[in-house]
PDB file of C-alpha atoms in Angstrom:
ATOM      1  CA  UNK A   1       0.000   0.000   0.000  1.00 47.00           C
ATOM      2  CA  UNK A   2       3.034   2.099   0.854  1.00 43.00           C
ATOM      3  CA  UNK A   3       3.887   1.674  -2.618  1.00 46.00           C
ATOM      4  CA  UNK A   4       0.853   2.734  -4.703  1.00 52.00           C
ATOM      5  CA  UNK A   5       0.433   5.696  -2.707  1.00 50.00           C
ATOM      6  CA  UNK A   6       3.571   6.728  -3.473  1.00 46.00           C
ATOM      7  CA  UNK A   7       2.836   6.143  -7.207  1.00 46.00           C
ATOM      8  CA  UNK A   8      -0.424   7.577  -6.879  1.00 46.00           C
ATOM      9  CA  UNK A   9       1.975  10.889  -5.411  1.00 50.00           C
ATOM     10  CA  UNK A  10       4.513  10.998  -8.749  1.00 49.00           C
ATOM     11  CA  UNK A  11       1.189  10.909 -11.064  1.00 52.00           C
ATOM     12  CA  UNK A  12      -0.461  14.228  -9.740  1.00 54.00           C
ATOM     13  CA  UNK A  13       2.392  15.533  -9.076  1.00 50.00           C
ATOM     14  CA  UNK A  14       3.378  15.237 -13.160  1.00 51.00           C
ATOM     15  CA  UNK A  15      -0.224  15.774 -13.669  1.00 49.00           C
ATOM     16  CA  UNK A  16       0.209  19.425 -12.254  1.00 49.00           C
ATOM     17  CA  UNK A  17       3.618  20.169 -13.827  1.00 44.00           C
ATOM     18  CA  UNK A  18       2.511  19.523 -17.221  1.00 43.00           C
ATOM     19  CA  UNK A  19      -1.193  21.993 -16.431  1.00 46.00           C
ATOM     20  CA  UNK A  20       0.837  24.907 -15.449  1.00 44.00           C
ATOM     21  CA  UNK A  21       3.455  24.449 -18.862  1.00 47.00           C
ATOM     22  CA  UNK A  22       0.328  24.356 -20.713  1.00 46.00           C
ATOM     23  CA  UNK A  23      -0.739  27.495 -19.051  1.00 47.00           C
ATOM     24  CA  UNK A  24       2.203  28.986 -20.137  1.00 43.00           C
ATOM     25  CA  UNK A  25       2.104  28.369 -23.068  1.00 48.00           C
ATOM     26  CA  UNK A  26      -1.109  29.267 -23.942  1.00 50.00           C
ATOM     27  CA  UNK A  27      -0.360  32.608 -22.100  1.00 42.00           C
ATOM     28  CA  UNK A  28       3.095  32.610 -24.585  1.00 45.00           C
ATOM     29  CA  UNK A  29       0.922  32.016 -27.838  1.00 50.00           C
ATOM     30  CA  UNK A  30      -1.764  34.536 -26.910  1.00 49.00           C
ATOM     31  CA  UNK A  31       0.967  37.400 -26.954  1.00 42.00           C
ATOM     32  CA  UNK A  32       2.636  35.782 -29.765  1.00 43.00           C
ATOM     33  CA  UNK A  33      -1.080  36.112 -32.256  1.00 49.00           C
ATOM     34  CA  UNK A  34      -0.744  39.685 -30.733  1.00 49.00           C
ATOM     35  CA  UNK A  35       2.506  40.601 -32.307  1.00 50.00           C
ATOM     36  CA  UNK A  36       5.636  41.969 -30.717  1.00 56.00           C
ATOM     37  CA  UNK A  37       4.995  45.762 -29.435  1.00 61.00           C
ATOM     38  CA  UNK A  38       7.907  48.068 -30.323  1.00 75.00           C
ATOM     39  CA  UNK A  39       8.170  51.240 -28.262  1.00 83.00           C
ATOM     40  CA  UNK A  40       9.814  54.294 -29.261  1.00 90.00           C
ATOM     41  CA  UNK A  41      12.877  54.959 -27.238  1.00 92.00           C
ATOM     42  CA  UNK A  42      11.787  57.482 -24.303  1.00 93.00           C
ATOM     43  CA  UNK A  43      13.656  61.040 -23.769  1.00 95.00           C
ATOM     44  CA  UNK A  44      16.472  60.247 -22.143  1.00 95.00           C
ATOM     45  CA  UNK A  45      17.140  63.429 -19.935  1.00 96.00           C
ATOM     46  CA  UNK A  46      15.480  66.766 -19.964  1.00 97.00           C
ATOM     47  CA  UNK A  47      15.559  70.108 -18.326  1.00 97.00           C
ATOM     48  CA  UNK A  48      13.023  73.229 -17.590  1.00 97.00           C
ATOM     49  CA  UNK A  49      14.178  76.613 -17.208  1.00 98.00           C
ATOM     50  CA  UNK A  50      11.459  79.492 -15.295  1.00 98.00           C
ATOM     51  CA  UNK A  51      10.471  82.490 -17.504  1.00 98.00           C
ATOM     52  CA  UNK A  52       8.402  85.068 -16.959  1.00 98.00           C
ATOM     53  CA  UNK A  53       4.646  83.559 -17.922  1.00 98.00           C
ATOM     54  CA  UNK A  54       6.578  80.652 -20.166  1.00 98.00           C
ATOM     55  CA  UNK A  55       9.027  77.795 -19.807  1.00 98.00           C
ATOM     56  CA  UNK A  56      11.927  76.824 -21.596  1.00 98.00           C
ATOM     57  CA  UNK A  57      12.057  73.064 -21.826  1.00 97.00           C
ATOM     58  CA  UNK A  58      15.327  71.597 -23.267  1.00 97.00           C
ATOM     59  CA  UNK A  59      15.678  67.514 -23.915  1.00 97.00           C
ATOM     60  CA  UNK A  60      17.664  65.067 -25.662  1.00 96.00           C
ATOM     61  CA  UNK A  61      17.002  62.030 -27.292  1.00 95.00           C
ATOM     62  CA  UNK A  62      19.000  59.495 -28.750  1.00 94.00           C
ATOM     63  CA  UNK A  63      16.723  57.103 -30.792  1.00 93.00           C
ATOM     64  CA  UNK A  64      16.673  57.570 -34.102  1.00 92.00           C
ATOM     65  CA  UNK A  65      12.909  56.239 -34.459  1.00 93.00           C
ATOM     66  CA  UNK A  66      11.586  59.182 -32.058  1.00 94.00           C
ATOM     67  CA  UNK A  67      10.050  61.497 -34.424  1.00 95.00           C
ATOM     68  CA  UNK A  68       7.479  63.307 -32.446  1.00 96.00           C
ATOM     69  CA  UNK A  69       6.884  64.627 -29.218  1.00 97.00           C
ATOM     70  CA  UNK A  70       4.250  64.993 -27.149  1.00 97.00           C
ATOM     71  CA  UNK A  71       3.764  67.101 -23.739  1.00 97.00           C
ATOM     72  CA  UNK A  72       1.658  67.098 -21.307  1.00 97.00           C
ATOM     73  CA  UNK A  73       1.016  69.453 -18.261  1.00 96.00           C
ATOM     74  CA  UNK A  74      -1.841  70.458 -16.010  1.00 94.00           C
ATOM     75  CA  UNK A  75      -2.863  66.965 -15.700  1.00 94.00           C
ATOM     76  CA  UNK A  76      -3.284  66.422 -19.437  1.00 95.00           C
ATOM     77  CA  UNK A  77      -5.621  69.418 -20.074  1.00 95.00           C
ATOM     78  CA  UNK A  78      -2.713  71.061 -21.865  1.00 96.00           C
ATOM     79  CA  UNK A  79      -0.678  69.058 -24.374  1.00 96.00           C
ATOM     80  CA  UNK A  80       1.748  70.319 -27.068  1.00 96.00           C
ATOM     81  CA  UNK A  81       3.097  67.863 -30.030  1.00 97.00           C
ATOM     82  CA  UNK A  82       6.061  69.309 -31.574  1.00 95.00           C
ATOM     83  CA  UNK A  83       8.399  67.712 -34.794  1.00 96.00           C
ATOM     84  CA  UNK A  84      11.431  66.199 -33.518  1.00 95.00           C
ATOM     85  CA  UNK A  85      14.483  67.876 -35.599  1.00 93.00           C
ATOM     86  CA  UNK A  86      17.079  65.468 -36.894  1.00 90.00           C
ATOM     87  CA  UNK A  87      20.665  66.335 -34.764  1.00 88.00           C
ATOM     88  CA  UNK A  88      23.384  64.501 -33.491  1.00 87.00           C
ATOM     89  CA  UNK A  89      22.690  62.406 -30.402  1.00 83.00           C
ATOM     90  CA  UNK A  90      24.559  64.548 -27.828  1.00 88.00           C
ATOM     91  CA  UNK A  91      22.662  68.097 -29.440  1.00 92.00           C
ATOM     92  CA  UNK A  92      19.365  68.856 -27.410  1.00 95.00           C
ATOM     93  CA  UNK A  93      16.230  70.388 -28.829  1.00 96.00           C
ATOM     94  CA  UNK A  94      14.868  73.383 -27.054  1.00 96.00           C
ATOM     95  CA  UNK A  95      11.048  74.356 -26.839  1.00 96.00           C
ATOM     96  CA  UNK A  96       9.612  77.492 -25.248  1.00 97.00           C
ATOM     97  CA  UNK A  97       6.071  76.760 -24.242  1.00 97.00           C
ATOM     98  CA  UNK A  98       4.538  80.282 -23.800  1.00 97.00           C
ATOM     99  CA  UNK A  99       1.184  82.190 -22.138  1.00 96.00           C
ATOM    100  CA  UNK A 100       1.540  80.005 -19.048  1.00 97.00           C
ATOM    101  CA  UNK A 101      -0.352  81.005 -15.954  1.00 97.00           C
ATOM    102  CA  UNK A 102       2.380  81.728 -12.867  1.00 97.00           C
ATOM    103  CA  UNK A 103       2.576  78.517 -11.219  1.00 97.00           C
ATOM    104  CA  UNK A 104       4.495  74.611 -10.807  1.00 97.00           C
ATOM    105  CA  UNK A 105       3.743  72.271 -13.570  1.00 98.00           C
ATOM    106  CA  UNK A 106       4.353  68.899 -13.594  1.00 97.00           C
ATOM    107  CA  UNK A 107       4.945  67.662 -17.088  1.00 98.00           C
ATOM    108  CA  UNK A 108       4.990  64.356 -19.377  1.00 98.00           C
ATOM    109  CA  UNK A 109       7.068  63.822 -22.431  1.00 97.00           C
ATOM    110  CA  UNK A 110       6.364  61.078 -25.089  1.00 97.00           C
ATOM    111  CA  UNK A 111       8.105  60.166 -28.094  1.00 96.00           C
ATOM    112  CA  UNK A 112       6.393  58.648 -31.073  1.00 95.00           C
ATOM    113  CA  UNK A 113       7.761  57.257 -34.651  1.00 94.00           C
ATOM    114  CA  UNK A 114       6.460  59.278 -37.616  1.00 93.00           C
ATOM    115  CA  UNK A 115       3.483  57.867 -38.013  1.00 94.00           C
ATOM    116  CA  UNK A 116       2.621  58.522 -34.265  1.00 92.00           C
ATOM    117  CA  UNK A 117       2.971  55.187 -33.099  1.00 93.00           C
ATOM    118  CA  UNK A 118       4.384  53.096 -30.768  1.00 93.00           C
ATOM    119  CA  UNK A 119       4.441  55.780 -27.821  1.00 93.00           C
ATOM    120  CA  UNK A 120       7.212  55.944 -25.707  1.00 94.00           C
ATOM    121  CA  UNK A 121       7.266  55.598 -21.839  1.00 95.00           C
ATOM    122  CA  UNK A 122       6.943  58.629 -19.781  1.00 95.00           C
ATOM    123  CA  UNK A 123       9.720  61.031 -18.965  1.00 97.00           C
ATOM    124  CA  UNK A 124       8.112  63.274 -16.162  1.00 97.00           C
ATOM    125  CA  UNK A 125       9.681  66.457 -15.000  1.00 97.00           C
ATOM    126  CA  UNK A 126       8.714  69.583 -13.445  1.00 97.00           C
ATOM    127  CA  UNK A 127       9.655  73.303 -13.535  1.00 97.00           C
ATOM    128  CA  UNK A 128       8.072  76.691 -12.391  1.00 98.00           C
ATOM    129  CA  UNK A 129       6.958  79.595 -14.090  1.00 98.00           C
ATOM    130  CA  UNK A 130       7.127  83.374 -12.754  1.00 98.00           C
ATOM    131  CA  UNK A 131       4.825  86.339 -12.998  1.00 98.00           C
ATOM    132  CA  UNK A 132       3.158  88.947 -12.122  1.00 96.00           C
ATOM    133  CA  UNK A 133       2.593  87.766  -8.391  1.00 97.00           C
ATOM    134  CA  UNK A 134       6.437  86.787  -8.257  1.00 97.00           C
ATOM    135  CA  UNK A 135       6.769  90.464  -9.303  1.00 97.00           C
ATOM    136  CA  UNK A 136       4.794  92.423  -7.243  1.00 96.00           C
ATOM    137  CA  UNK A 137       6.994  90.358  -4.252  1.00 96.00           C
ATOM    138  CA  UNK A 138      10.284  92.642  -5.848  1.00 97.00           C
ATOM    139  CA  UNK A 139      12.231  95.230  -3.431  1.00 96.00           C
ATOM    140  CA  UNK A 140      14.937  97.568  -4.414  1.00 95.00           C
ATOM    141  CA  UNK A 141      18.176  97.680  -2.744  1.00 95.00           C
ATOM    142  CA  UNK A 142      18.842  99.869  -0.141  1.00 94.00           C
ATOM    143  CA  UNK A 143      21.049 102.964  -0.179  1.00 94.00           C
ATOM    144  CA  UNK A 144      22.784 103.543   3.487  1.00 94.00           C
ATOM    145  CA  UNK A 145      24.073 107.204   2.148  1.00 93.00           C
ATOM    146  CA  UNK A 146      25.406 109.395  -0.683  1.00 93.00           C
ATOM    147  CA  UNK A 147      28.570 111.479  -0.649  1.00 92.00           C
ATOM    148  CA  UNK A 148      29.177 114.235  -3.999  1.00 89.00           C
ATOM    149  CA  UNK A 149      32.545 115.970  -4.605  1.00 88.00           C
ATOM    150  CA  UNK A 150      31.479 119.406  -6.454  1.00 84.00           C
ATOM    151  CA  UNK A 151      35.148 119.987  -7.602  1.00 85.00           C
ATOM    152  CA  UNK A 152      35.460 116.322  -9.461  1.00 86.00           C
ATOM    153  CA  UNK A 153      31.772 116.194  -9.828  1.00 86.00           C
ATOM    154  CA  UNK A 154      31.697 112.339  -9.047  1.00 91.00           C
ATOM    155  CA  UNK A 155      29.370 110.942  -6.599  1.00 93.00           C
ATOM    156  CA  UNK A 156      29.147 107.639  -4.297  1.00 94.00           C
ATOM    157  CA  UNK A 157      26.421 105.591  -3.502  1.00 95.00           C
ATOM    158  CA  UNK A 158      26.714 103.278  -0.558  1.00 96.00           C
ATOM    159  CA  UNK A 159      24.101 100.353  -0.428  1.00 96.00           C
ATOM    160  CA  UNK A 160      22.613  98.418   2.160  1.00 94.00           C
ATOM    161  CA  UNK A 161      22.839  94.738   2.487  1.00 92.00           C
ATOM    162  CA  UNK A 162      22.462  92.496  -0.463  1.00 90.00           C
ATOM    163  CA  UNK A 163      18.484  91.187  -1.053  1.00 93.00           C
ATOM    164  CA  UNK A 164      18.070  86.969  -1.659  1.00 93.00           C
ATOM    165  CA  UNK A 165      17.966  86.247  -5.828  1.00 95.00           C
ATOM    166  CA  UNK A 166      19.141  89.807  -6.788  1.00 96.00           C
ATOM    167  CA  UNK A 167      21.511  89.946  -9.588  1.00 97.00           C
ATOM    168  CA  UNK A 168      22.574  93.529  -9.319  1.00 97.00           C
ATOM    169  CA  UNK A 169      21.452  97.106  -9.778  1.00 97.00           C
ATOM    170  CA  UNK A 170      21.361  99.086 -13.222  1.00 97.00           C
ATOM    171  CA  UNK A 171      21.842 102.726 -12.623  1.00 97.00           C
ATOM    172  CA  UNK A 172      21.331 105.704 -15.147  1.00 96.00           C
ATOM    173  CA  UNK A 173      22.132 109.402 -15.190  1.00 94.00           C
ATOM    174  CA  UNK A 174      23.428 112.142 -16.945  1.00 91.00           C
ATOM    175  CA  UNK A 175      26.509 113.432 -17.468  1.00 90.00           C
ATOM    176  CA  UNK A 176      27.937 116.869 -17.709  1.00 87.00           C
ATOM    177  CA  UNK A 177      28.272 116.564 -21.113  1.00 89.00           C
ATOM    178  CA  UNK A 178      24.872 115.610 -21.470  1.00 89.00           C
ATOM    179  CA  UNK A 179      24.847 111.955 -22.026  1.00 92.00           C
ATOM    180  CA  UNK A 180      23.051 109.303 -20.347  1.00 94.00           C
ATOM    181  CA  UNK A 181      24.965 106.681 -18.704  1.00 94.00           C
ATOM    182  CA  UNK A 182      24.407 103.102 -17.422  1.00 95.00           C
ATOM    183  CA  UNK A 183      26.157 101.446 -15.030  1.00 96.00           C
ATOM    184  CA  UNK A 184      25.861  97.961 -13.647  1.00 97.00           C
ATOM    185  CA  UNK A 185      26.312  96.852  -9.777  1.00 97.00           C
ATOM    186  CA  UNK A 186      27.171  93.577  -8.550  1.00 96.00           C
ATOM    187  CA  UNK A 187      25.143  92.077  -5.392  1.00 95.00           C
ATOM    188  CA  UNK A 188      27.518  92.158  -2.927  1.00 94.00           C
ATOM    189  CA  UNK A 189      29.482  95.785  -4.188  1.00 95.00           C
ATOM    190  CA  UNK A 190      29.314  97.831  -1.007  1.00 95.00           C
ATOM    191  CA  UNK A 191      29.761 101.203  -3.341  1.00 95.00           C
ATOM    192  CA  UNK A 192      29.618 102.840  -5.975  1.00 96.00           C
ATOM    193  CA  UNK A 193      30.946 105.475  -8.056  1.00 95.00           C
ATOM    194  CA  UNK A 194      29.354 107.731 -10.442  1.00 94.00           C
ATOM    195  CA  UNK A 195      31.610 110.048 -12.529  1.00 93.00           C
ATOM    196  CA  UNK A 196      31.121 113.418 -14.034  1.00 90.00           C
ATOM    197  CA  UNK A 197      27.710 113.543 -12.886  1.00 89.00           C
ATOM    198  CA  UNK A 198      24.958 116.197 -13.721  1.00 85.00           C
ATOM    199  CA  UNK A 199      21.524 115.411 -13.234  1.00 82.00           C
ATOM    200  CA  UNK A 200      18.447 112.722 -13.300  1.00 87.00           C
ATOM    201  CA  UNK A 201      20.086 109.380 -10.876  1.00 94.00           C
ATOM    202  CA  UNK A 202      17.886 106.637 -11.066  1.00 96.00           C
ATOM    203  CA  UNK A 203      18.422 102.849 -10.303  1.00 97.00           C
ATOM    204  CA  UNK A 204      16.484  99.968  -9.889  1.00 97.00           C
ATOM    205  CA  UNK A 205      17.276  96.148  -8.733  1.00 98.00           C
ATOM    206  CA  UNK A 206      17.328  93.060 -10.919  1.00 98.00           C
ATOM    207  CA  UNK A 207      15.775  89.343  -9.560  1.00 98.00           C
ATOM    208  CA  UNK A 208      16.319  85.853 -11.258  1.00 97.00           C
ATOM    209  CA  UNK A 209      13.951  83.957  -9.561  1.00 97.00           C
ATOM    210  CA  UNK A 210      15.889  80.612 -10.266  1.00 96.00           C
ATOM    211  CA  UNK A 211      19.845  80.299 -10.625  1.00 94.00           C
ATOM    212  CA  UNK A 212      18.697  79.184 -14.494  1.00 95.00           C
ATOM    213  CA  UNK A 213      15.710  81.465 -14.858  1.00 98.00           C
ATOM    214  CA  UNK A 214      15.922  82.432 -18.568  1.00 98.00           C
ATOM    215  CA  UNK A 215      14.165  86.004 -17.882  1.00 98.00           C
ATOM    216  CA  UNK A 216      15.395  88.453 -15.457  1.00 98.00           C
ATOM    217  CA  UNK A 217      12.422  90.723 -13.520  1.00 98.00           C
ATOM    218  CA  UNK A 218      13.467  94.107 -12.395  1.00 97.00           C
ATOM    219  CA  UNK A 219      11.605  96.375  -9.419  1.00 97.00           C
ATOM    220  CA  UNK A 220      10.668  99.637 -11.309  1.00 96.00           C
ATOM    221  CA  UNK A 221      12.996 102.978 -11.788  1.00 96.00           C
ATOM    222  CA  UNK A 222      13.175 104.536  -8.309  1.00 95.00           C
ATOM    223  CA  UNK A 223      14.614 108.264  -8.173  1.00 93.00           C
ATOM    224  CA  UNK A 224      17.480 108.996  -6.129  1.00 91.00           C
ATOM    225  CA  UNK A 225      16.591 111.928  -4.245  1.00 86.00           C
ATOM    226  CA  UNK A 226      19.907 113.967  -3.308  1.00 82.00           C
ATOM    227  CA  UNK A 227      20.267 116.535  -0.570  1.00 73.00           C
ATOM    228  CA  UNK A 228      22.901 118.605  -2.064  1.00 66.00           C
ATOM    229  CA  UNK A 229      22.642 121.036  -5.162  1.00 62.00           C
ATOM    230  CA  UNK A 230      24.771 119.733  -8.266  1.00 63.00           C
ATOM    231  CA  UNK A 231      25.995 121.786 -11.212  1.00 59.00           C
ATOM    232  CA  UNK A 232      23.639 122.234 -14.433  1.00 54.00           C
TER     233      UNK A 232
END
């Protein structure tokens, strides 16, 4: 009895091994009648930069079947498809998507063959865009004091502490020989001197929201009211 019950144990046991290989391969011949599925080879790195109201999204890809892509953002209600330019392999392809409301966006690339088929997987990535509410944030620099030299007619403005994501100052005025003149200031320049002045100082501070921002927002002119008389 020993014996047959053992028997009776190999025979179900083979009876089970060959069900599940015919499982298999039933499961193996459905997705061969299917046909073989060939996807487009995905972006393989990309990159947004803020603007003011836009974006500047920059990507690469390296398969030569990816002819078109496709973005997405605000959860698929906005999509743009755009021709994929031939280029070498290490070139990227840069695309300004414009008229964006001020905001985070979360965004989905696809790349398709010609014939837009055989979509890619996702590449997701996400980037900010700058506006009027970023703006209306935007102080001017400080000036601690002014000191003016009548006989050289030069004068020196020294500036308060630098402000977080300013990128400088832009002065104008006019000189005594009646010409307008701009001058840049650095962030962290504690002074600065103005030459030959006349008349009309104005200045006002420049913001890059993000180290890569591709527009640069600027505070409005601001007067620089001076407590001394200087020559006409």
């Amino acid at each position: 009895m020993k014996l047959s019950h053992f028997y009776f144990i190999c025979i179900m046991l083979l009876i089970c091994v060959f069900s599940a290989c015919s499982d298999m391969n039933d499961l193996h011949d459905q997705y061969l009648r299917q046909g073989e599925f060939i996807y487009t080879g995905h972006v393989d790195s990309a990159k947004c930069f803020a603007g003011n109201n836009k974006i500047l999204l920059r990507y690469w890809t390296s398969d030569p079947k990816a002819k078109k892509l496709l973005v997405y953002w605000s959860s698929r209600s906005d999509s743009l498809l755009l021709d994929i330019p031939e280029k070498n392999i290490r070139d990227s392809t840069e695309v300004y998507i414009t008229n964006m409301e001020e905001g985070s966006y979360y965004f989905e690339l696809f790349t398709f063959n010609k014939e837009l088929k055989n979509r890619s997987v996702a590449h997701n990535i996400e980037g900010n865009v700058y506006g009027s509410s970023y703006q209306a944030t935007l102080r001017d620099r400080g000036i601690k004091s002014i000191s003016y030299d009548a006989a050289t007619e030069n004068l020196i403005i020294y500036w308060s502490g630098s402000i977080q994501n300013s990128v400088g100052n832009e002065i104008t005025y006019r000189s005594n020989t009646d010409e307008i003149i701009y001058k840049w200031v650095l962030p962290n320049d504690k002074e600065t001197l103005l030459e030959n002045i006349s008349n009309d100082v104005n200045y006002r501070t420049a913001f890059l929201p993000e180290t890569n921002a591709i527009d640069t927002f600027y505070t409005n002119w601001k007067k620089v009211e001076l407590n001394f008389p200087l020559k006409e």
